[in-house]
Amino acid sequence: MENSFTLQKAERTDTKYKNPALTMTAAIAGLGCFGGIICLCTILLSALSGGNVSGGIFAAAAAVTLVCGAVFAAASIMFQKRKKEYLKKRRELSKSAVRVQGKVVGVTKYVRHVKYMKDTFDEILWCFKIKYKDGDNYKTVQSDKYLNDISKVLKSDKVEVLILEDKTLAFKNFKLRKDDNEPFVKLETEIIEQEAEL
């Protein structure tokens, strides 16, 4: 039986260029536009069935729908612009990045005990410990956090470390297993437990 050996990131990429206020504005405007369309359909159906419909109500509903639609379109365009700018900047930083060979030397498992009412739930996140040479010194850093157990997904401990101009790091070319028959890199797992109450 074959398994899918993947890396499921805990943080989505779009959170890095999303704006909460912009997202909320788009959501509210979208709901307003949808509500306006329903209102217009209701008014039209009422008029078609012989009901007494005021032209002012129809005009008001149409105006609200158009305004909400315009706000939604503007918010969506701004979001796409932010996304394009972010991706362009990351591409430029990646092109000029210093690339060094890194080595995966371990795994960290974060266990967060969340207490809710009388129950306790465990939120688990994983990340790699990566060692690389920066100038004359060796540094050990952590990768992005992942949702799935990553302790047995690698068939090689080699990874490419990109040192970007803004001093942030990116990691590329993890060698993942394709099936259960492939050997895997045995990594020591450090468990860090945290308590959190809701």
mmCIF file with all atom_site columns, C-alpha atoms in Angstrom:
data_model
loop_
_atom_site.group_PDB
_atom_site.id
_atom_site.type_symbol
_atom_site.label_atom_id
_atom_site.label_alt_id
_atom_site.label_comp_id
_atom_site.label_asym_id
_atom_site.label_entity_id
_atom_site.label_seq_id
_atom_site.pdbx_PDB_ins_code
_atom_site.Cartn_x
_atom_site.Cartn_y
_atom_site.Cartn_z
_atom_site.occupancy
_atom_site.B_iso_or_equiv
_atom_site.pdbx_formal_charge
_atom_site.auth_seq_id
_atom_site.auth_comp_id
_atom_site.auth_asym_id
_atom_site.auth_atom_id
_atom_site.pdbx_PDB_model_num
ATOM 1   C CA . MET A 1 1   ? 0.000   0.000  0.000   1.00 0.00 ? 1   MET A CA 1
ATOM 2   C CA . GLU A 1 2   ? 1.360   3.425  -0.963  1.00 0.00 ? 2   GLU A CA 1
ATOM 3   C CA . ASN A 1 3   ? 1.269   6.516  1.226   1.00 0.00 ? 3   ASN A CA 1
ATOM 4   C CA . SER A 1 4   ? 1.438   10.122 0.150   1.00 0.00 ? 4   SER A CA 1
ATOM 5   C CA . PHE A 1 5   ? 4.517   11.691 1.740   1.00 0.00 ? 5   PHE A CA 1
ATOM 6   C CA . THR A 1 6   ? 3.892   15.421 1.701   1.00 0.00 ? 6   THR A CA 1
ATOM 7   C CA . LEU A 1 7   ? 4.561   18.583 3.678   1.00 0.00 ? 7   LEU A CA 1
ATOM 8   C CA . GLN A 1 8   ? 1.300   20.263 4.710   1.00 0.00 ? 8   GLN A CA 1
ATOM 9   C CA . LYS A 1 9   ? 2.150   23.830 5.723   1.00 0.00 ? 9   LYS A CA 1
ATOM 10  C CA . ALA A 1 10  ? 0.417   25.137 8.817   1.00 0.00 ? 10  ALA A CA 1
ATOM 11  C CA . GLU A 1 11  ? 0.457   28.716 7.524   1.00 0.00 ? 11  GLU A CA 1
ATOM 12  C CA . ARG A 1 12  ? -1.006  29.458 4.131   1.00 0.00 ? 12  ARG A CA 1
ATOM 13  C CA . THR A 1 13  ? 1.055   31.642 1.809   1.00 0.00 ? 13  THR A CA 1
ATOM 14  C CA . ASP A 1 14  ? -1.774  34.133 1.314   1.00 0.00 ? 14  ASP A CA 1
ATOM 15  C CA . THR A 1 15  ? -1.653  35.171 4.985   1.00 0.00 ? 15  THR A CA 1
ATOM 16  C CA . LYS A 1 16  ? 1.585   37.005 4.159   1.00 0.00 ? 16  LYS A CA 1
ATOM 17  C CA . TYR A 1 17  ? -0.123  39.421 1.779   1.00 0.00 ? 17  TYR A CA 1
ATOM 18  C CA . LYS A 1 18  ? -3.667  39.396 3.113   1.00 0.00 ? 18  LYS A CA 1
ATOM 19  C CA . ASN A 1 19  ? -5.018  42.475 4.830   1.00 0.00 ? 19  ASN A CA 1
ATOM 20  C CA . PRO A 1 20  ? -7.699  41.641 7.475   1.00 0.00 ? 20  PRO A CA 1
ATOM 21  C CA . ALA A 1 21  ? -9.507  44.955 6.931   1.00 0.00 ? 21  ALA A CA 1
ATOM 22  C CA . LEU A 1 22  ? -9.522  44.417 3.164   1.00 0.00 ? 22  LEU A CA 1
ATOM 23  C CA . THR A 1 23  ? -10.763 40.854 3.550   1.00 0.00 ? 23  THR A CA 1
ATOM 24  C CA . MET A 1 24  ? -13.556 41.932 5.906   1.00 0.00 ? 24  MET A CA 1
ATOM 25  C CA . THR A 1 25  ? -14.583 44.767 3.571   1.00 0.00 ? 25  THR A CA 1
ATOM 26  C CA . ALA A 1 26  ? -14.750 42.375 0.615   1.00 0.00 ? 26  ALA A CA 1
ATOM 27  C CA . ALA A 1 27  ? -16.774 39.841 2.634   1.00 0.00 ? 27  ALA A CA 1
ATOM 28  C CA . ILE A 1 28  ? -19.313 42.418 3.852   1.00 0.00 ? 28  ILE A CA 1
ATOM 29  C CA . ALA A 1 29  ? -19.600 44.017 0.402   1.00 0.00 ? 29  ALA A CA 1
ATOM 30  C CA . GLY A 1 30  ? -20.076 40.577 -1.171  1.00 0.00 ? 30  GLY A CA 1
ATOM 31  C CA . LEU A 1 31  ? -22.862 39.753 1.288   1.00 0.00 ? 31  LEU A CA 1
ATOM 32  C CA . GLY A 1 32  ? -24.441 43.165 0.656   1.00 0.00 ? 32  GLY A CA 1
ATOM 33  C CA . CYS A 1 33  ? -24.332 42.612 -3.091  1.00 0.00 ? 33  CYS A CA 1
ATOM 34  C CA . PHE A 1 34  ? -25.839 39.137 -2.738  1.00 0.00 ? 34  PHE A CA 1
ATOM 35  C CA . GLY A 1 35  ? -28.570 40.486 -0.421  1.00 0.00 ? 35  GLY A CA 1
ATOM 36  C CA . GLY A 1 36  ? -29.297 43.296 -2.876  1.00 0.00 ? 36  GLY A CA 1
ATOM 37  C CA . ILE A 1 37  ? -29.717 40.836 -5.756  1.00 0.00 ? 37  ILE A CA 1
ATOM 38  C CA . ILE A 1 38  ? -32.137 38.748 -3.655  1.00 0.00 ? 38  ILE A CA 1
ATOM 39  C CA . CYS A 1 39  ? -34.043 41.940 -2.765  1.00 0.00 ? 39  CYS A CA 1
ATOM 40  C CA . LEU A 1 40  ? -34.277 42.963 -6.439  1.00 0.00 ? 40  LEU A CA 1
ATOM 41  C CA . CYS A 1 41  ? -35.514 39.499 -7.423  1.00 0.00 ? 41  CYS A CA 1
ATOM 42  C CA . THR A 1 42  ? -38.151 39.635 -4.667  1.00 0.00 ? 42  THR A CA 1
ATOM 43  C CA . ILE A 1 43  ? -39.342 43.072 -5.838  1.00 0.00 ? 43  ILE A CA 1
ATOM 44  C CA . LEU A 1 44  ? -39.535 41.918 -9.464  1.00 0.00 ? 44  LEU A CA 1
ATOM 45  C CA . LEU A 1 45  ? -41.445 38.753 -8.538  1.00 0.00 ? 45  LEU A CA 1
ATOM 46  C CA . SER A 1 46  ? -43.838 40.815 -6.437  1.00 0.00 ? 46  SER A CA 1
ATOM 47  C CA . ALA A 1 47  ? -44.430 43.196 -9.370  1.00 0.00 ? 47  ALA A CA 1
ATOM 48  C CA . LEU A 1 48  ? -44.951 40.292 -11.793 1.00 0.00 ? 48  LEU A CA 1
ATOM 49  C CA . SER A 1 49  ? -47.528 38.702 -9.480  1.00 0.00 ? 49  SER A CA 1
ATOM 50  C CA . GLY A 1 50  ? -49.572 41.904 -9.378  1.00 0.00 ? 50  GLY A CA 1
ATOM 51  C CA . GLY A 1 51  ? -48.265 43.366 -6.143  1.00 0.00 ? 51  GLY A CA 1
ATOM 52  C CA . ASN A 1 52  ? -48.007 47.074 -5.476  1.00 0.00 ? 52  ASN A CA 1
ATOM 53  C CA . VAL A 1 53  ? -44.296 47.911 -5.849  1.00 0.00 ? 53  VAL A CA 1
ATOM 54  C CA . SER A 1 54  ? -42.830 51.371 -5.352  1.00 0.00 ? 54  SER A CA 1
ATOM 55  C CA . GLY A 1 55  ? -40.306 52.526 -7.953  1.00 0.00 ? 55  GLY A CA 1
ATOM 56  C CA . GLY A 1 56  ? -38.333 54.210 -5.158  1.00 0.00 ? 56  GLY A CA 1
ATOM 57  C CA . ILE A 1 57  ? -37.809 50.908 -3.316  1.00 0.00 ? 57  ILE A CA 1
ATOM 58  C CA . PHE A 1 58  ? -36.579 49.253 -6.492  1.00 0.00 ? 58  PHE A CA 1
ATOM 59  C CA . ALA A 1 59  ? -34.207 52.151 -7.216  1.00 0.00 ? 59  ALA A CA 1
ATOM 60  C CA . ALA A 1 60  ? -32.874 52.072 -3.622  1.00 0.00 ? 60  ALA A CA 1
ATOM 61  C CA . ALA A 1 61  ? -32.279 48.297 -3.782  1.00 0.00 ? 61  ALA A CA 1
ATOM 62  C CA . ALA A 1 62  ? -30.534 48.649 -7.158  1.00 0.00 ? 62  ALA A CA 1
ATOM 63  C CA . ALA A 1 63  ? -28.322 51.463 -5.812  1.00 0.00 ? 63  ALA A CA 1
ATOM 64  C CA . VAL A 1 64  ? -27.315 49.428 -2.730  1.00 0.00 ? 64  VAL A CA 1
ATOM 65  C CA . THR A 1 65  ? -26.531 46.427 -4.940  1.00 0.00 ? 65  THR A CA 1
ATOM 66  C CA . LEU A 1 66  ? -24.393 48.522 -7.301  1.00 0.00 ? 66  LEU A CA 1
ATOM 67  C CA . VAL A 1 67  ? -22.490 50.215 -4.445  1.00 0.00 ? 67  VAL A CA 1
ATOM 68  C CA . CYS A 1 68  ? -21.794 46.879 -2.704  1.00 0.00 ? 68  CYS A CA 1
ATOM 69  C CA . GLY A 1 69  ? -20.751 45.345 -6.024  1.00 0.00 ? 69  GLY A CA 1
ATOM 70  C CA . ALA A 1 70  ? -18.359 48.234 -6.690  1.00 0.00 ? 70  ALA A CA 1
ATOM 71  C CA . VAL A 1 71  ? -16.813 47.965 -3.178  1.00 0.00 ? 71  VAL A CA 1
ATOM 72  C CA . PHE A 1 72  ? -16.414 44.190 -3.588  1.00 0.00 ? 72  PHE A CA 1
ATOM 73  C CA . ALA A 1 73  ? -14.755 44.629 -7.010  1.00 0.00 ? 73  ALA A CA 1
ATOM 74  C CA . ALA A 1 74  ? -12.407 47.334 -5.657  1.00 0.00 ? 74  ALA A CA 1
ATOM 75  C CA . ALA A 1 75  ? -11.412 45.188 -2.654  1.00 0.00 ? 75  ALA A CA 1
ATOM 76  C CA . SER A 1 76  ? -10.797 42.180 -4.909  1.00 0.00 ? 76  SER A CA 1
ATOM 77  C CA . ILE A 1 77  ? -8.635  44.240 -7.284  1.00 0.00 ? 77  ILE A CA 1
ATOM 78  C CA . MET A 1 78  ? -6.600  45.605 -4.355  1.00 0.00 ? 78  MET A CA 1
ATOM 79  C CA . PHE A 1 79  ? -6.113  42.069 -3.002  1.00 0.00 ? 79  PHE A CA 1
ATOM 80  C CA . GLN A 1 80  ? -4.880  40.828 -6.395  1.00 0.00 ? 80  GLN A CA 1
ATOM 81  C CA . LYS A 1 81  ? -2.523  43.826 -6.601  1.00 0.00 ? 81  LYS A CA 1
ATOM 82  C CA . ARG A 1 82  ? -1.060  43.082 -3.150  1.00 0.00 ? 82  ARG A CA 1
ATOM 83  C CA . LYS A 1 83  ? -0.644  39.425 -4.099  1.00 0.00 ? 83  LYS A CA 1
ATOM 84  C CA . LYS A 1 84  ? 1.116   40.319 -7.360  1.00 0.00 ? 84  LYS A CA 1
ATOM 85  C CA . GLU A 1 85  ? 3.467   42.768 -5.585  1.00 0.00 ? 85  GLU A CA 1
ATOM 86  C CA . TYR A 1 86  ? 4.285   40.225 -2.859  1.00 0.00 ? 86  TYR A CA 1
ATOM 87  C CA . LEU A 1 87  ? 5.019   37.417 -5.339  1.00 0.00 ? 87  LEU A CA 1
ATOM 88  C CA . LYS A 1 88  ? 7.125   39.748 -7.521  1.00 0.00 ? 88  LYS A CA 1
ATOM 89  C CA . LYS A 1 89  ? 9.160   40.837 -4.488  1.00 0.00 ? 89  LYS A CA 1
ATOM 90  C CA . ARG A 1 90  ? 9.687   37.222 -3.378  1.00 0.00 ? 90  ARG A CA 1
ATOM 91  C CA . ARG A 1 91  ? 10.813  36.243 -6.896  1.00 0.00 ? 91  ARG A CA 1
ATOM 92  C CA . GLU A 1 92  ? 13.299  39.138 -6.972  1.00 0.00 ? 92  GLU A CA 1
ATOM 93  C CA . LEU A 1 93  ? 14.615  38.240 -3.508  1.00 0.00 ? 93  LEU A CA 1
ATOM 94  C CA . SER A 1 94  ? 14.927  34.573 -4.527  1.00 0.00 ? 94  SER A CA 1
ATOM 95  C CA . LYS A 1 95  ? 16.938  35.460 -7.644  1.00 0.00 ? 95  LYS A CA 1
ATOM 96  C CA . SER A 1 96  ? 19.469  37.477 -5.659  1.00 0.00 ? 96  SER A CA 1
ATOM 97  C CA . ALA A 1 97  ? 19.515  35.098 -2.683  1.00 0.00 ? 97  ALA A CA 1
ATOM 98  C CA . VAL A 1 98  ? 22.661  33.392 -1.453  1.00 0.00 ? 98  VAL A CA 1
ATOM 99  C CA . ARG A 1 99  ? 22.124  29.653 -1.896  1.00 0.00 ? 99  ARG A CA 1
ATOM 100 C CA . VAL A 1 100 ? 23.847  27.232 0.456   1.00 0.00 ? 100 VAL A CA 1
ATOM 101 C CA . GLN A 1 101 ? 23.545  23.526 1.109   1.00 0.00 ? 101 GLN A CA 1
ATOM 102 C CA . GLY A 1 102 ? 21.758  22.702 4.330   1.00 0.00 ? 102 GLY A CA 1
ATOM 103 C CA . LYS A 1 103 ? 21.215  19.518 6.284   1.00 0.00 ? 103 LYS A CA 1
ATOM 104 C CA . VAL A 1 104 ? 18.101  18.424 8.166   1.00 0.00 ? 104 VAL A CA 1
ATOM 105 C CA . VAL A 1 105 ? 19.384  17.394 11.596  1.00 0.00 ? 105 VAL A CA 1
ATOM 106 C CA . GLY A 1 106 ? 16.171  16.875 13.551  1.00 0.00 ? 106 GLY A CA 1
ATOM 107 C CA . VAL A 1 107 ? 12.474  17.515 14.014  1.00 0.00 ? 107 VAL A CA 1
ATOM 108 C CA . THR A 1 108 ? 10.633  19.610 16.583  1.00 0.00 ? 108 THR A CA 1
ATOM 109 C CA . LYS A 1 109 ? 7.126   18.588 17.590  1.00 0.00 ? 109 LYS A CA 1
ATOM 110 C CA . TYR A 1 110 ? 5.101   21.354 19.243  1.00 0.00 ? 110 TYR A CA 1
ATOM 111 C CA . VAL A 1 111 ? 2.237   20.043 21.370  1.00 0.00 ? 111 VAL A CA 1
ATOM 112 C CA . ARG A 1 112 ? -0.152  22.697 22.637  1.00 0.00 ? 112 ARG A CA 1
ATOM 113 C CA . HIS A 1 113 ? -2.628  21.473 25.253  1.00 0.00 ? 113 HIS A CA 1
ATOM 114 C CA . VAL A 1 114 ? -5.806  23.489 24.843  1.00 0.00 ? 114 VAL A CA 1
ATOM 115 C CA . LYS A 1 115 ? -8.267  23.248 27.735  1.00 0.00 ? 115 LYS A CA 1
ATOM 116 C CA . TYR A 1 116 ? -11.876 23.904 26.879  1.00 0.00 ? 116 TYR A CA 1
ATOM 117 C CA . MET A 1 117 ? -14.545 23.340 29.519  1.00 0.00 ? 117 MET A CA 1
ATOM 118 C CA . LYS A 1 118 ? -13.591 19.952 31.044  1.00 0.00 ? 118 LYS A CA 1
ATOM 119 C CA . ASP A 1 119 ? -11.821 18.598 27.971  1.00 0.00 ? 119 ASP A CA 1
ATOM 120 C CA . THR A 1 120 ? -8.233  18.994 26.784  1.00 0.00 ? 120 THR A CA 1
ATOM 121 C CA . PHE A 1 121 ? -7.335  18.978 23.107  1.00 0.00 ? 121 PHE A CA 1
ATOM 122 C CA . ASP A 1 122 ? -3.852  18.714 21.627  1.00 0.00 ? 122 ASP A CA 1
ATOM 123 C CA . GLU A 1 123 ? -2.829  20.990 18.744  1.00 0.00 ? 123 GLU A CA 1
ATOM 124 C CA . ILE A 1 124 ? 0.283   19.545 17.115  1.00 0.00 ? 124 ILE A CA 1
ATOM 125 C CA . LEU A 1 125 ? 2.680   21.317 14.744  1.00 0.00 ? 125 LEU A CA 1
ATOM 126 C CA . TRP A 1 126 ? 5.951   20.012 13.313  1.00 0.00 ? 126 TRP A CA 1
ATOM 127 C CA . CYS A 1 127 ? 9.067   21.656 11.890  1.00 0.00 ? 127 CYS A CA 1
ATOM 128 C CA . PHE A 1 128 ? 12.518  20.611 10.697  1.00 0.00 ? 128 PHE A CA 1
ATOM 129 C CA . LYS A 1 129 ? 15.759  21.649 12.365  1.00 0.00 ? 129 LYS A CA 1
ATOM 130 C CA . ILE A 1 130 ? 18.117  22.679 9.575   1.00 0.00 ? 130 ILE A CA 1
ATOM 131 C CA . LYS A 1 131 ? 21.851  23.254 9.908   1.00 0.00 ? 131 LYS A CA 1
ATOM 132 C CA . TYR A 1 132 ? 23.744  25.340 7.351   1.00 0.00 ? 132 TYR A CA 1
ATOM 133 C CA . LYS A 1 133 ? 26.992  27.280 7.026   1.00 0.00 ? 133 LYS A CA 1
ATOM 134 C CA . ASP A 1 134 ? 26.735  31.083 7.041   1.00 0.00 ? 134 ASP A CA 1
ATOM 135 C CA . GLY A 1 135 ? 30.196  32.470 6.392   1.00 0.00 ? 135 GLY A CA 1
ATOM 136 C CA . ASP A 1 136 ? 32.551  30.810 8.872   1.00 0.00 ? 136 ASP A CA 1
ATOM 137 C CA . ASN A 1 137 ? 29.816  29.811 11.319  1.00 0.00 ? 137 ASN A CA 1
ATOM 138 C CA . TYR A 1 138 ? 27.268  27.038 11.376  1.00 0.00 ? 138 TYR A CA 1
ATOM 139 C CA . LYS A 1 139 ? 23.690  27.930 12.260  1.00 0.00 ? 139 LYS A CA 1
ATOM 140 C CA . THR A 1 140 ? 20.752  25.734 13.173  1.00 0.00 ? 140 THR A CA 1
ATOM 141 C CA . VAL A 1 141 ? 17.320  27.146 12.331  1.00 0.00 ? 141 VAL A CA 1
ATOM 142 C CA . GLN A 1 142 ? 13.759  25.910 12.092  1.00 0.00 ? 142 GLN A CA 1
ATOM 143 C CA . SER A 1 143 ? 11.755  25.480 8.915   1.00 0.00 ? 143 SER A CA 1
ATOM 144 C CA . ASP A 1 144 ? 8.146   26.493 8.412   1.00 0.00 ? 144 ASP A CA 1
ATOM 145 C CA . LYS A 1 145 ? 5.640   24.665 10.608  1.00 0.00 ? 145 LYS A CA 1
ATOM 146 C CA . TYR A 1 146 ? 3.694   21.711 9.221   1.00 0.00 ? 146 TYR A CA 1
ATOM 147 C CA . LEU A 1 147 ? 0.436   20.030 10.195  1.00 0.00 ? 147 LEU A CA 1
ATOM 148 C CA . ASN A 1 148 ? 1.433   16.442 9.405   1.00 0.00 ? 148 ASN A CA 1
ATOM 149 C CA . ASP A 1 149 ? 3.996   14.159 11.034  1.00 0.00 ? 149 ASP A CA 1
ATOM 150 C CA . ILE A 1 150 ? 7.215   14.895 9.124   1.00 0.00 ? 150 ILE A CA 1
ATOM 151 C CA . SER A 1 151 ? 9.537   12.602 11.081  1.00 0.00 ? 151 SER A CA 1
ATOM 152 C CA . LYS A 1 152 ? 9.583   9.904  8.364   1.00 0.00 ? 152 LYS A CA 1
ATOM 153 C CA . VAL A 1 153 ? 8.896   11.748 5.100   1.00 0.00 ? 153 VAL A CA 1
ATOM 154 C CA . LEU A 1 154 ? 12.467  12.508 3.948   1.00 0.00 ? 154 LEU A CA 1
ATOM 155 C CA . LYS A 1 155 ? 14.602  10.148 1.876   1.00 0.00 ? 155 LYS A CA 1
ATOM 156 C CA . SER A 1 156 ? 17.578  12.547 2.058   1.00 0.00 ? 156 SER A CA 1
ATOM 157 C CA . ASP A 1 157 ? 18.674  15.022 4.714   1.00 0.00 ? 157 ASP A CA 1
ATOM 158 C CA . LYS A 1 158 ? 19.914  17.521 2.109   1.00 0.00 ? 158 LYS A CA 1
ATOM 159 C CA . VAL A 1 159 ? 17.994  20.783 1.594   1.00 0.00 ? 159 VAL A CA 1
ATOM 160 C CA . GLU A 1 160 ? 18.734  24.044 -0.174  1.00 0.00 ? 160 GLU A CA 1
ATOM 161 C CA . VAL A 1 161 ? 18.803  27.127 2.067   1.00 0.00 ? 161 VAL A CA 1
ATOM 162 C CA . LEU A 1 162 ? 18.147  30.514 0.477   1.00 0.00 ? 162 LEU A CA 1
ATOM 163 C CA . ILE A 1 163 ? 19.415  33.531 2.444   1.00 0.00 ? 163 ILE A CA 1
ATOM 164 C CA . LEU A 1 164 ? 17.372  36.440 1.094   1.00 0.00 ? 164 LEU A CA 1
ATOM 165 C CA . GLU A 1 165 ? 18.473  40.087 1.018   1.00 0.00 ? 165 GLU A CA 1
ATOM 166 C CA . ASP A 1 166 ? 16.043  40.949 3.822   1.00 0.00 ? 166 ASP A CA 1
ATOM 167 C CA . LYS A 1 167 ? 17.834  38.298 5.937   1.00 0.00 ? 167 LYS A CA 1
ATOM 168 C CA . THR A 1 168 ? 14.855  35.933 5.927   1.00 0.00 ? 168 THR A CA 1
ATOM 169 C CA . LEU A 1 169 ? 15.373  32.293 4.985   1.00 0.00 ? 169 LEU A CA 1
ATOM 170 C CA . ALA A 1 170 ? 13.613  30.045 2.535   1.00 0.00 ? 170 ALA A CA 1
ATOM 171 C CA . PHE A 1 171 ? 14.046  26.289 2.128   1.00 0.00 ? 171 PHE A CA 1
ATOM 172 C CA . LYS A 1 172 ? 13.764  24.445 -1.165  1.00 0.00 ? 172 LYS A CA 1
ATOM 173 C CA . ASN A 1 173 ? 14.117  20.988 -2.631  1.00 0.00 ? 173 ASN A CA 1
ATOM 174 C CA . PHE A 1 174 ? 13.257  18.722 0.283   1.00 0.00 ? 174 PHE A CA 1
ATOM 175 C CA . LYS A 1 175 ? 13.723  15.139 -0.956  1.00 0.00 ? 175 LYS A CA 1
ATOM 176 C CA . LEU A 1 176 ? 10.486  13.329 -0.088  1.00 0.00 ? 176 LEU A CA 1
ATOM 177 C CA . ARG A 1 177 ? 9.778   9.607  -0.127  1.00 0.00 ? 177 ARG A CA 1
ATOM 178 C CA . LYS A 1 178 ? 7.405   8.343  -2.797  1.00 0.00 ? 178 LYS A CA 1
ATOM 179 C CA . ASP A 1 179 ? 6.241   5.138  -1.109  1.00 0.00 ? 179 ASP A CA 1
ATOM 180 C CA . ASP A 1 180 ? 6.682   2.934  1.959   1.00 0.00 ? 180 ASP A CA 1
ATOM 181 C CA . ASN A 1 181 ? 9.405   0.870  0.272   1.00 0.00 ? 181 ASN A CA 1
ATOM 182 C CA . GLU A 1 182 ? 11.843  3.784  0.097   1.00 0.00 ? 182 GLU A CA 1
ATOM 183 C CA . PRO A 1 183 ? 14.228  4.185  3.042   1.00 0.00 ? 183 PRO A CA 1
ATOM 184 C CA . PHE A 1 184 ? 13.808  7.315  5.160   1.00 0.00 ? 184 PHE A CA 1
ATOM 185 C CA . VAL A 1 185 ? 16.139  9.545  7.144   1.00 0.00 ? 185 VAL A CA 1
ATOM 186 C CA . LYS A 1 186 ? 15.864  8.786  10.858  1.00 0.00 ? 186 LYS A CA 1
ATOM 187 C CA . LEU A 1 187 ? 15.583  12.094 12.693  1.00 0.00 ? 187 LEU A CA 1
ATOM 188 C CA . GLU A 1 188 ? 15.630  12.748 16.407  1.00 0.00 ? 188 GLU A CA 1
ATOM 189 C CA . THR A 1 189 ? 12.384  14.377 17.547  1.00 0.00 ? 189 THR A CA 1
ATOM 190 C CA . GLU A 1 190 ? 12.326  17.062 20.224  1.00 0.00 ? 190 GLU A CA 1
ATOM 191 C CA . ILE A 1 191 ? 8.914   17.496 21.867  1.00 0.00 ? 191 ILE A CA 1
ATOM 192 C CA . ILE A 1 192 ? 7.959   20.914 23.228  1.00 0.00 ? 192 ILE A CA 1
ATOM 193 C CA . GLU A 1 193 ? 4.738   20.997 25.233  1.00 0.00 ? 193 GLU A CA 1
ATOM 194 C CA . GLN A 1 194 ? 2.765   24.149 25.994  1.00 0.00 ? 194 GLN A CA 1
ATOM 195 C CA . GLU A 1 195 ? -0.360  24.769 28.022  1.00 0.00 ? 195 GLU A CA 1
ATOM 196 C CA . ALA A 1 196 ? -3.083  27.037 26.665  1.00 0.00 ? 196 ALA A CA 1
ATOM 197 C CA . GLU A 1 197 ? -6.522  27.740 28.090  1.00 0.00 ? 197 GLU A CA 1
ATOM 198 C CA . LEU A 1 198 ? -9.548  29.013 26.228  1.00 0.00 ? 198 LEU A CA 1
#
